[in-house]
Tab-separated table of C-alpha atoms in Angstrom:
chain	number	residue	atom	x	y	z
A	1	GLY	CA	-14.447	7.650	-10.032
A	2	GLN	CA	-13.192	7.216	-6.524
A	3	ASN	CA	-12.380	9.427	-3.605
A	4	ILE	CA	-10.796	8.457	-0.305
A	5	ASP	CA	-10.409	11.124	2.365
A	6	GLN	CA	-8.511	11.039	5.624
A	7	PRO	CA	-6.995	13.830	7.726
A	8	THR	CA	-3.473	14.821	6.766
A	9	GLU	CA	-2.043	15.091	10.248
A	10	MET	CA	-3.002	14.301	13.833
A	11	THR	CA	-1.216	14.709	17.142
A	12	ALA	CA	-1.762	12.938	20.435
A	13	THR	CA	0.016	12.206	23.708
A	14	GLU	CA	1.291	8.940	25.107
A	15	GLY	CA	-1.381	6.848	26.775
A	16	ALA	CA	-4.217	8.622	24.986
A	17	ILE	CA	-6.745	7.291	22.469
A	18	VAL	CA	-6.879	8.574	18.899
A	19	GLN	CA	-9.397	7.925	16.125
A	20	ILE	CA	-8.364	8.299	12.499
A	21	ASN	CA	-11.304	8.630	10.135
A	22	CYS	CA	-11.555	7.596	6.511
A	23	THR	CA	-14.446	8.361	4.196
A	24	TYR	CA	-14.718	6.961	0.711
A	25	GLN	CA	-16.742	7.085	-2.454
A	26	THR	CA	-15.926	4.338	-4.933
A	27	SER	CA	-17.676	2.676	-7.842
A	28	GLY	CA	-17.115	-0.747	-6.315
A	29	PHE	CA	-16.350	-1.967	-2.825
A	30	ASN	CA	-15.098	-5.271	-1.492
A	31	GLY	CA	-13.431	-4.152	1.719
A	32	LEU	CA	-11.235	-1.593	3.459
A	33	PHE	CA	-7.672	-1.917	4.712
A	34	TRP	CA	-5.687	0.010	7.268
A	35	TYR	CA	-1.904	0.054	7.073
A	36	GLN	CA	0.787	1.531	9.270
A	37	GLN	CA	3.883	2.936	7.607
A	38	HIS	CA	6.963	4.189	9.416
A	39	ALA	CA	9.203	6.577	7.546
A	40	GLY	CA	11.364	4.798	4.990
A	41	GLU	CA	9.639	1.459	5.469
A	42	ALA	CA	6.999	-0.537	3.591
A	43	PRO	CA	3.378	-0.453	4.789
A	44	THR	CA	2.453	-2.977	7.467
A	45	PHE	CA	-1.000	-4.573	7.473
A	46	LEU	CA	-3.197	-3.606	10.416
A	47	SER	CA	-6.738	-4.630	9.527
A	48	TYR	CA	-9.200	-5.530	6.809
A	49	ASN	CA	-12.914	-4.847	7.225
A	50	VAL	CA	-15.383	-6.361	4.825
A	51	LEU	CA	-18.484	-6.416	7.037
A	52	ASP	CA	-20.031	-3.568	9.021
A	53	GLY	CA	-18.919	-3.294	12.589
A	54	LEU	CA	-15.902	-3.135	14.809
A	55	GLU	CA	-12.877	-5.433	14.604
A	56	GLU	CA	-10.557	-5.370	17.577
A	57	LYS	CA	-6.932	-6.452	17.594
A	58	GLY	CA	-5.153	-5.573	20.779
A	59	ARG	CA	-4.640	-1.822	21.040
A	60	PHE	CA	-5.937	-1.262	17.511
A	61	SER	CA	-9.560	-1.462	16.383
A	62	SER	CA	-11.118	-0.733	13.020
A	63	PHE	CA	-14.725	0.104	12.235
A	64	LEU	CA	-16.618	0.036	8.968
A	65	SER	CA	-20.006	1.333	7.864
A	66	ARG	CA	-20.564	0.371	4.232
A	67	SER	CA	-23.810	2.312	3.951
A	68	LYS	CA	-22.100	5.510	5.101
A	69	GLY	CA	-18.832	4.973	3.237
A	70	TYR	CA	-16.990	5.461	6.509
A	71	SER	CA	-14.294	3.756	8.501
A	72	TYR	CA	-12.108	4.616	11.433
A	73	LEU	CA	-8.980	3.240	13.027
A	74	LEU	CA	-8.894	3.513	16.808
A	75	LEU	CA	-5.563	3.395	18.592
A	76	LYS	CA	-5.604	2.994	22.370
A	77	GLU	CA	-2.877	3.433	24.978
A	78	LEU	CA	-0.737	5.305	22.508
A	79	GLN	CA	2.987	4.730	22.535
A	80	MET	CA	5.768	6.770	20.994
A	81	LYS	CA	6.371	3.975	18.483
A	82	ASP	CA	2.847	4.543	17.122
A	83	SER	CA	4.125	7.721	15.464
A	84	ALA	CA	3.749	6.816	11.794
A	85	SER	CA	1.572	7.313	8.755
A	86	TYR	CA	-1.725	5.437	8.690
A	87	LEU	CA	-3.072	4.563	5.269
A	88	CYS	CA	-6.683	3.777	4.459
A	89	ALA	CA	-7.057	1.667	1.303
A	90	ILE	CA	-10.040	0.307	-0.610
A	91	LEU	CA	-10.255	-3.029	-2.388
A	92	LYS	CA	-12.902	-2.596	-5.045
A	93	LYS	CA	-12.858	-6.176	-6.250
A	94	ALA	CA	-10.918	-9.308	-5.293
A	95	GLY	CA	-7.859	-9.649	-7.490
A	96	THR	CA	-7.531	-5.948	-8.208
A	97	ALA	CA	-5.085	-3.488	-6.715
A	98	LEU	CA	-5.706	-1.448	-3.601
A	99	ILE	CA	-6.591	2.204	-3.899
A	100	PHE	CA	-4.925	4.262	-1.196
A	101	GLY	CA	-5.926	7.431	0.559
A	102	LYS	CA	-3.269	10.077	1.079
A	103	GLY	CA	-2.497	8.860	4.569
A	104	THR	CA	-2.640	10.413	8.028
A	105	THR	CA	0.607	11.276	9.782
A	106	LEU	CA	0.219	10.681	13.510
A	107	SER	CA	2.678	12.243	15.922
A	108	VAL	CA	2.691	10.928	19.496
A	109	SER	CA	4.406	13.062	22.097
A	110	SER	CA	5.304	12.384	25.702
B	1	SER	CA	0.640	-15.351	4.319
B	2	ALA	CA	3.021	-14.481	1.502
B	3	VAL	CA	6.597	-13.345	1.977
B	4	ILE	CA	8.009	-11.036	-0.674
B	5	SER	CA	11.713	-10.387	-1.178
B	6	GLN	CA	12.335	-7.158	-3.012
B	7	LYS	CA	15.695	-5.877	-4.140
B	8	PRO	CA	17.564	-3.654	-4.237
B	9	SER	CA	16.393	-1.999	-1.025
B	10	ARG	CA	17.840	1.304	-2.170
B	11	ASP	CA	19.917	2.781	-4.935
B	12	ILE	CA	21.314	6.091	-6.092
B	13	CYS	CA	21.341	6.363	-9.872
B	14	GLN	CA	22.495	8.824	-12.475
B	15	ARG	CA	19.893	10.487	-14.643
B	16	GLY	CA	19.431	8.816	-18.008
B	17	THR	CA	20.201	5.341	-16.687
B	18	SER	CA	17.793	2.495	-15.889
B	19	LEU	CA	17.225	0.413	-12.775
B	20	THR	CA	15.530	-2.983	-12.564
B	21	ILE	CA	13.746	-3.895	-9.341
B	22	GLN	CA	13.043	-7.531	-8.558
B	23	CYS	CA	10.332	-9.131	-6.446
B	24	GLN	CA	10.340	-12.790	-5.471
B	25	VAL	CA	7.298	-14.307	-3.718
B	26	ASP	CA	7.454	-17.485	-1.663
B	27	SER	CA	4.216	-18.808	-3.162
B	28	GLN	CA	2.506	-18.771	-6.540
B	29	VAL	CA	0.285	-15.754	-7.121
B	30	THR	CA	-1.774	-14.755	-10.119
B	31	MET	CA	-1.484	-10.994	-9.850
B	32	MET	CA	1.405	-8.841	-8.736
B	33	PHE	CA	1.034	-5.113	-8.314
B	34	TRP	CA	3.654	-2.387	-8.604
B	35	TYR	CA	3.227	0.887	-6.715
B	36	ARG	CA	5.142	4.133	-6.502
B	37	GLN	CA	5.287	6.318	-3.414
B	38	GLN	CA	6.710	9.757	-4.051
B	39	PRO	CA	8.182	11.688	-1.107
B	40	GLY	CA	5.474	12.617	1.389
B	41	GLN	CA	2.773	11.013	-0.730
B	42	SER	CA	0.654	7.892	-0.563
B	43	LEU	CA	0.932	4.840	-2.794
B	44	THR	CA	-0.030	5.101	-6.450
B	45	LEU	CA	-0.548	2.024	-8.597
B	46	ILE	CA	1.785	1.825	-11.592
B	47	ALA	CA	0.626	-1.442	-13.143
B	48	THR	CA	-0.788	-4.900	-12.587
B	49	ALA	CA	1.376	-7.813	-13.738
B	50	ASN	CA	-0.304	-11.055	-14.720
B	51	GLN	CA	1.805	-14.062	-15.636
B	52	GLY	CA	1.767	-14.835	-19.326
B	53	SER	CA	0.366	-11.535	-20.520
B	54	GLU	CA	1.406	-7.913	-20.804
B	55	ALA	CA	1.088	-5.775	-17.736
B	56	THR	CA	-1.861	-3.408	-17.428
B	57	TYR	CA	-0.748	0.170	-16.783
B	58	GLU	CA	-2.612	2.901	-14.951
B	59	SER	CA	-3.206	6.316	-16.403
B	60	GLY	CA	0.007	8.300	-16.421
B	61	PHE	CA	2.304	5.277	-16.624
B	62	VAL	CA	3.554	3.741	-19.864
B	63	ILE	CA	5.347	0.554	-20.773
B	64	ASP	CA	8.315	2.324	-22.377
B	65	LYS	CA	9.088	4.095	-19.116
B	66	PHE	CA	8.205	1.243	-16.725
B	67	PRO	CA	8.616	-2.098	-18.514
B	68	ILE	CA	7.506	-5.049	-16.418
B	69	SER	CA	8.334	-8.725	-16.729
B	70	ARG	CA	6.368	-11.572	-15.185
B	71	PRO	CA	8.079	-14.768	-16.327
B	72	ASN	CA	6.401	-17.067	-13.775
B	73	LEU	CA	3.954	-17.080	-10.880
B	74	THR	CA	6.528	-16.200	-8.215
B	75	PHE	CA	8.644	-13.459	-9.782
B	76	SER	CA	8.359	-10.047	-11.395
B	77	THR	CA	10.600	-7.148	-12.312
B	78	LEU	CA	9.925	-3.455	-12.798
B	79	THR	CA	12.411	-1.337	-14.727
B	80	VAL	CA	12.533	2.413	-14.310
B	81	SER	CA	13.958	3.602	-17.629
B	82	ASN	CA	15.797	6.755	-18.636
B	83	MET	CA	15.551	8.048	-15.105
B	84	SER	CA	15.172	11.672	-14.091
B	85	PRO	CA	15.123	13.222	-10.604
B	86	GLU	CA	11.314	13.143	-10.721
B	87	ASP	CA	11.520	9.333	-10.577
B	88	SER	CA	13.008	9.517	-7.079
B	89	SER	CA	10.476	7.525	-5.064
B	90	ILE	CA	9.903	4.340	-3.161
B	91	TYR	CA	8.794	1.520	-5.433
B	92	LEU	CA	6.814	-1.342	-3.912
B	93	CYS	CA	5.540	-4.657	-5.183
B	94	SER	CA	2.496	-6.286	-3.669
B	95	VAL	CA	0.444	-9.472	-3.805
B	96	GLU	CA	-2.941	-10.390	-2.372
B	97	ASP	CA	-4.190	-13.498	-0.642
B	98	HIS	CA	-7.929	-14.096	-0.780
B	99	PHE	CA	-9.703	-16.406	1.633
B	100	TYR	CA	-13.352	-15.438	1.614
B	101	PRO	CA	-14.540	-13.190	3.098
B	102	ASN	CA	-11.111	-11.872	3.997
B	103	THR	CA	-8.209	-10.584	1.977
B	104	GLU	CA	-4.671	-9.710	2.938
B	105	ALA	CA	-2.328	-7.638	0.824
B	106	PHE	CA	1.409	-8.031	1.347
B	107	PHE	CA	4.193	-5.694	0.341
B	108	GLY	CA	7.830	-6.113	-0.431
B	109	GLN	CA	10.289	-4.115	1.632
B	110	GLY	CA	10.354	-1.372	-0.983
B	111	THR	CA	13.111	0.093	-3.143
B	112	ARG	CA	14.140	3.627	-2.276
B	113	LEU	CA	15.378	5.192	-5.494
B	114	THR	CA	17.242	8.477	-5.637
B	115	VAL	CA	18.080	9.901	-9.061
B	116	VAL	CA	20.827	12.507	-9.199
């Protein structure tokens, strides 16, 4: 079976830093995705981690620990436009579909 | 990267009718994936469509309700049949691009379906 857990909701203020955690238990693991989804829109790719460690892309960074079944998405210098749902998804094997967590709704206030 | 054109972007349909959603990819891909996202929920895989063979459906989804066509390596359709209000969701198609060790997964713009 598989289980992907992430917090349902988070709130933060403009300019702050927020960390969204994702823990997983799956029968196979190739890599982990993070997506951003604004209401009514399709998910937008943020990152893909296949190796342990931190990947940085501008204001967004993603971390993976395969041995701990743990990842986080770090958002720095938060902006109002960062208010969205953030989806953690597992790729068990290349060529198979992604398995999504339930998503974390982030609300950024001024 | 792959670009996916999905249509319609939204529709309002009467219960009992059917809607066919189309996805066109700008490159040839082996697998296409169809997802459903119910209001306030995350994405759930409906089926995997492989060109030249029948789609593989996930538990809880059946071919009679969600028939899929995959006539070539760049195109697929998903039909939502005999619709009821419970089918109101966003439907998304997706493809993956693998370039070891990385993978990217791309989504169509989504079809927002409301059944009344």
